Amino acid sequence: MEIFRNDFRFALRTLIRNPAFTAVVVITLGLGIGVNSAIFASVYSVLVRALPFANPSELVEMHLEPEALASRATLTRSWDRLQHVDDVAGWTSGAVTLTGLDQPERLSAARVTGNLLPLLGTQAIEGRTLILSDSEPGAEPVTVISHALWEQSYGMKEGLIGESIVLDGTRHTVVGVMPPSFQFPAADAKLWVPITIDPAAVGVFNQEELRLVGRLAEDATLQQATVELRRVGQDLRELYADYPRTFGNQASLKPLREALVGDTRTALLVLFGAVGFVLLIVCANVANLLLTRSATRQREMAIRAALGAGRRRVIRQLLTESLVLALLGGVVGLLLAAWSAELLGAALPPEVPGASEVGVGRAVLAFTFGLSVLAGLLFGMAPAVLASSERVRRTLKDGSRATGGTYASARGVFAALMVSEVAMALVLVAGAGLMIQSFWRISLVDPGFHAESVLTMRLSPDEARYPEAQDRWEYWDRIVREVSAVPGVRSTAALQLLPFSGTNATTSIDFEDNPVLPGDAPPQVDLRIATPDLFNTLGIPLLNGRGFSDQDREATEAVVIINNTMARRFFRDQDPVGRRIRTDMEAEGRWLKIVGIVADTRDQTLTGELRAQLYRPHGQRPIGSMALMVQARGDPALLAAPLRAVIWSVDEQVPISLVQPLSDVVAQSVAQPRLFTALLVIFGALALILGAVGIYGVMSFAVTQRSTEIGVRIAFGAQSGTVLRQVLREAFTLVGAGLALGLVGALALTRVMANQLYQVEPGDPLTLTAVVGIPALVGLGASYFPSRRASRMDPMKALRSE
């Protein structure tokens, strides 16, 4: 141990005597280690850390269909047939209005079956969780609140358990407070409200947007439970006469974490691989620096050998110096990771588990320490072995300066480092290039509406205050009229759902002249309820027929407007205007007359397929909670304050939420691919810079070490152009080898990124051809200047220095 302490002290003294060299290496290592630690913090929190549930590995999400939806009747009539799943619960995301405080608040809430929280196994820190009896018909309305709501809105009030709060106009008794770590189904969930389950509600199948969570039975496998789930789906056809024939055929189960994380998993793993390449390039650069520095330490190493230091002793001393450098770089890296990890977590979608908990903890500290040690061994081993070689031991005996000795003895190592740097830089640049092209294509996608100069906000009037359809219509009619009169407002409308809000409303349809056969799955389309001026406010073109008007009321003929995709998909070459359809949302199955066709819009995702949509006039389907759309004459953000005043002058009890320009909503819908692209571009640029520095350093050192050889050749008549071409030829050979190796790696990496790309093939030849040229030009530039210096060398100065 005393020997190691001496080595450590000597290493520190050596590094302190060379502050410039030490600073460059530590900062370079800190950058490489820091980005790795920051990405690891995200990977660990999202993909590795155990979910805050009991035995989380047993939890699965259950899919009857790709959308993973099920009905309440499905839960009550079929799950007792499952032997490989102990329990099943359902949930859906939503929002509720909390009143009784200073101002009404619209809060994110989860509507769940009473057995969901017991199934997950997380205990309340105050009171109790929901239980199955809370979902029985006639049960007292209760709720469980989040720790964040308890702290922010109630100041962690003691005795809140048992008190009532008003949610959507109904008093709910608070029965429990969940711990801060419980974030299901998303980090922003503030309340859990039970869904009523009526075991007697059988006969007619009614699909509802319930996602299903189950807990595998002991020793059960996903495969066994999937087979059983498909059988249950088939049995439902016997239970419900109108149960769709296709339901259950694609039944599947997946681990709950995998279902919650989704595509974020691939994005994080690709980024983790990318920063790994950055660190390898950093290690290659530091190895180059150490090899170059060994040229100035040859006599030191020779003297140590002459005084009896064995080769292992010299290697240990040099590796100790490398480890000290790596650990210092790790400290700098931790500072960088602590600053950037929380930013990465905030940029992740809130529904991703663990996104809000990304930070530097014990796992990140252990990872950083291990990575620092590994990096120190990686970049320190080759220089240590070469510096202790027999050739160096002969330096003192020969009495020569051994110019060129270091480069000659380590020429293969220099070449390997240079090739690897070029290859890894190309892999990162290729990934960045594909993501840039993909994001550029996303940015060109037309959502089908004008988002500029439009301010949006969600208004959620209490259903208890507006129980009748006429009340809800009058409220929104007054809101639209008074908001339209505000100075600076061009037009006003209201829409059932805010675009890109992550929620959707669907309905099944039937056709008067081509009815769906019994047992067949009726077509599903998106349903949108809107006030008359919606298409004008958002600039959605009317392609055929007419739009909505104030005369479209409950007492008039029921009408509907469809989008172009629905017209093409279901009517093909026929004119749908004047035809009649009906939905499962209409009372007594009344028919709806198609009066118009509007252009397609994308309001779920910019990158998905166009969806069939139908619009119903608010006058005929009055609902309470809607998104207000206000087209401004100038900056829409300036309208927020006056609009709040006008809205609360109509009803001060109505909560206003999600106030933001519609252009921001559209931008937020592509926040994840934007972040992914930006990070890959940063890592690619960093790789190019580090690669250029490494190539330049290797070539400069090679020229310096070969100065005698080059001087002799020039003295014997070699032309400067000949010397330049020869040095460049050697450099281009190595760069070319790196490009070839990197191209193979790029093809492999980009295939992993396939689901992150939009309208771009992983092996897109144009992109790969373009990105190959970038590191080639960087290599050319980094090699040219040292080669040019070699071709202009004064032979007398070179020989005299020798």
PDB file of N, CA, C and O in Angstrom, residues 2-24:
ATOM      1  N   GLU A   2       2.004   1.200   0.724  1.00  0.00           N
ATOM      2  CA  GLU A   2       2.900   2.342   0.755  1.00  0.00           C
ATOM      3  C   GLU A   2       3.435   2.671  -0.634  1.00  0.00           C
ATOM      4  O   GLU A   2       3.596   3.840  -1.001  1.00  0.00           O
ATOM      5  N   ILE A   3       3.679   1.608  -1.427  1.00  0.00           N
ATOM      6  CA  ILE A   3       4.164   1.816  -2.799  1.00  0.00           C
ATOM      7  C   ILE A   3       3.131   2.574  -3.620  1.00  0.00           C
ATOM      8  O   ILE A   3       3.462   3.509  -4.362  1.00  0.00           O
ATOM      9  N   PHE A   4       1.860   2.215  -3.454  1.00  0.00           N
ATOM     10  CA  PHE A   4       0.807   2.878  -4.223  1.00  0.00           C
ATOM     11  C   PHE A   4       0.657   4.335  -3.781  1.00  0.00           C
ATOM     12  O   PHE A   4       0.419   5.218  -4.615  1.00  0.00           O
ATOM     13  N   ARG A   5       0.795   4.583  -2.477  1.00  0.00           N
ATOM     14  CA  ARG A   5       0.722   5.975  -2.017  1.00  0.00           C
ATOM     15  C   ARG A   5       1.866   6.796  -2.591  1.00  0.00           C
ATOM     16  O   ARG A   5       1.678   7.947  -2.988  1.00  0.00           O
ATOM     17  N   ASN A   6       3.049   6.205  -2.639  1.00  0.00           N
ATOM     18  CA  ASN A   6       4.188   6.912  -3.226  1.00  0.00           C
ATOM     19  C   ASN A   6       3.959   7.184  -4.708  1.00  0.00           C
ATOM     20  O   ASN A   6       4.272   8.273  -5.204  1.00  0.00           O
ATOM     21  N   ASP A   7       3.432   6.178  -5.414  1.00  0.00           N
ATOM     22  CA  ASP A   7       3.130   6.370  -6.840  1.00  0.00           C
ATOM     23  C   ASP A   7       2.113   7.492  -7.027  1.00  0.00           C
ATOM     24  O   ASP A   7       2.229   8.319  -7.940  1.00  0.00           O
ATOM     25  N   PHE A   8       1.122   7.522  -6.149  1.00  0.00           N
ATOM     26  CA  PHE A   8       0.073   8.537  -6.257  1.00  0.00           C
ATOM     27  C   PHE A   8       0.651   9.931  -6.017  1.00  0.00           C
ATOM     28  O   PHE A   8       0.359  10.877  -6.752  1.00  0.00           O
ATOM     29  N   ARG A   9       1.483  10.064  -4.969  1.00  0.00           N
ATOM     30  CA  ARG A   9       2.084  11.372  -4.683  1.00  0.00           C
ATOM     31  C   ARG A   9       2.999  11.812  -5.821  1.00  0.00           C
ATOM     32  O   ARG A   9       3.001  12.985  -6.212  1.00  0.00           O
ATOM     33  N   PHE A  10       3.792  10.872  -6.351  1.00  0.00           N
ATOM     34  CA  PHE A  10       4.676  11.228  -7.455  1.00  0.00           C
ATOM     35  C   PHE A  10       3.880  11.639  -8.685  1.00  0.00           C
ATOM     36  O   PHE A  10       4.254  12.583  -9.404  1.00  0.00           O
ATOM     37  N   ALA A  11       2.776  10.934  -8.935  1.00  0.00           N
ATOM     38  CA  ALA A  11       1.927  11.273 -10.087  1.00  0.00           C
ATOM     39  C   ALA A  11       1.373  12.685  -9.944  1.00  0.00           C
ATOM     40  O   ALA A  11       1.358  13.466 -10.902  1.00  0.00           O
ATOM     41  N   LEU A  12       0.920  13.034  -8.716  1.00  0.00           N
ATOM     42  CA  LEU A  12       0.398  14.378  -8.494  1.00  0.00           C
ATOM     43  C   LEU A  12       1.476  15.424  -8.726  1.00  0.00           C
ATOM     44  O   LEU A  12       1.231  16.460  -9.355  1.00  0.00           O
ATOM     45  N   ARG A  13       2.681  15.199  -8.201  1.00  0.00           N
ATOM     46  CA  ARG A  13       3.768  16.163  -8.400  1.00  0.00           C
ATOM     47  C   ARG A  13       4.088  16.324  -9.879  1.00  0.00           C
ATOM     48  O   ARG A  13       4.317  17.442 -10.367  1.00  0.00           O
ATOM     49  N   THR A  14       4.107  15.208 -10.595  1.00  0.00           N
ATOM     50  CA  THR A  14       4.406  15.259 -12.034  1.00  0.00           C
ATOM     51  C   THR A  14       3.367  16.076 -12.783  1.00  0.00           C
ATOM     52  O   THR A  14       3.699  16.901 -13.652  1.00  0.00           O
ATOM     53  N   LEU A  15       2.109  15.859 -12.451  1.00  0.00           N
ATOM     54  CA  LEU A  15       1.036  16.574 -13.153  1.00  0.00           C
ATOM     55  C   LEU A  15       1.008  18.043 -12.777  1.00  0.00           C
ATOM     56  O   LEU A  15       0.712  18.899 -13.616  1.00  0.00           O
ATOM     57  N   ILE A  16       1.318  18.366 -11.508  1.00  0.00           N
ATOM     58  CA  ILE A  16       1.334  19.768 -11.086  1.00  0.00           C
ATOM     59  C   ILE A  16       2.462  20.530 -11.784  1.00  0.00           C
ATOM     60  O   ILE A  16       2.322  21.713 -12.094  1.00  0.00           O
ATOM     61  N   ARG A  17       3.573  19.849 -12.050  1.00  0.00           N
ATOM     62  CA  ARG A  17       4.686  20.517 -12.750  1.00  0.00           C
ATOM     63  C   ARG A  17       4.343  20.809 -14.210  1.00  0.00           C
ATOM     64  O   ARG A  17       5.046  21.578 -14.860  1.00  0.00           O
ATOM     65  N   ASN A  18       3.297  20.190 -14.720  1.00  0.00           N
ATOM     66  CA  ASN A  18       2.872  20.419 -16.113  1.00  0.00           C
ATOM     67  C   ASN A  18       1.407  20.868 -16.128  1.00  0.00           C
ATOM     68  O   ASN A  18       0.514  20.138 -16.574  1.00  0.00           O
ATOM     69  N   PRO A  19       1.119  22.059 -15.615  1.00  0.00           N
ATOM     70  CA  PRO A  19      -0.281  22.491 -15.443  1.00  0.00           C
ATOM     71  C   PRO A  19      -1.049  22.603 -16.754  1.00  0.00           C
ATOM     72  O   PRO A  19      -2.234  22.279 -16.796  1.00  0.00           O
ATOM     73  N   ALA A  20      -0.398  23.066 -17.827  1.00  0.00           N
ATOM     74  CA  ALA A  20      -1.104  23.220 -19.097  1.00  0.00           C
ATOM     75  C   ALA A  20      -1.545  21.857 -19.633  1.00  0.00           C
ATOM     76  O   ALA A  20      -2.705  21.656 -20.030  1.00  0.00           O
ATOM     77  N   PHE A  21      -0.612  20.909 -19.644  1.00  0.00           N
ATOM     78  CA  PHE A  21      -0.938  19.557 -20.107  1.00  0.00           C
ATOM     79  C   PHE A  21      -2.042  18.953 -19.241  1.00  0.00           C
ATOM     80  O   PHE A  21      -3.016  18.380 -19.762  1.00  0.00           O
ATOM     81  N   THR A  22      -1.922  19.079 -17.928  1.00  0.00           N
ATOM     82  CA  THR A  22      -2.909  18.499 -17.015  1.00  0.00           C
ATOM     83  C   THR A  22      -4.283  19.114 -17.229  1.00  0.00           C
ATOM     84  O   THR A  22      -5.301  18.410 -17.262  1.00  0.00           O
ATOM     85  N   ALA A  23      -4.347  20.434 -17.393  1.00  0.00           N
ATOM     86  CA  ALA A  23      -5.632  21.112 -17.570  1.00  0.00           C
ATOM     87  C   ALA A  23      -6.318  20.656 -18.852  1.00  0.00           C
ATOM     88  O   ALA A  23      -7.533  20.386 -18.866  1.00  0.00           O
ATOM     89  N   VAL A  24      -5.550  20.567 -19.946  1.00  0.00           N
ATOM     90  CA  VAL A  24      -6.138  20.144 -21.225  1.00  0.00           C
ATOM     91  C   VAL A  24      -6.712  18.733 -21.116  1.00  0.00           C
ATOM     92  O   VAL A  24      -7.838  18.457 -21.540  1.00  0.00           O
TER      93      VAL A  24
END
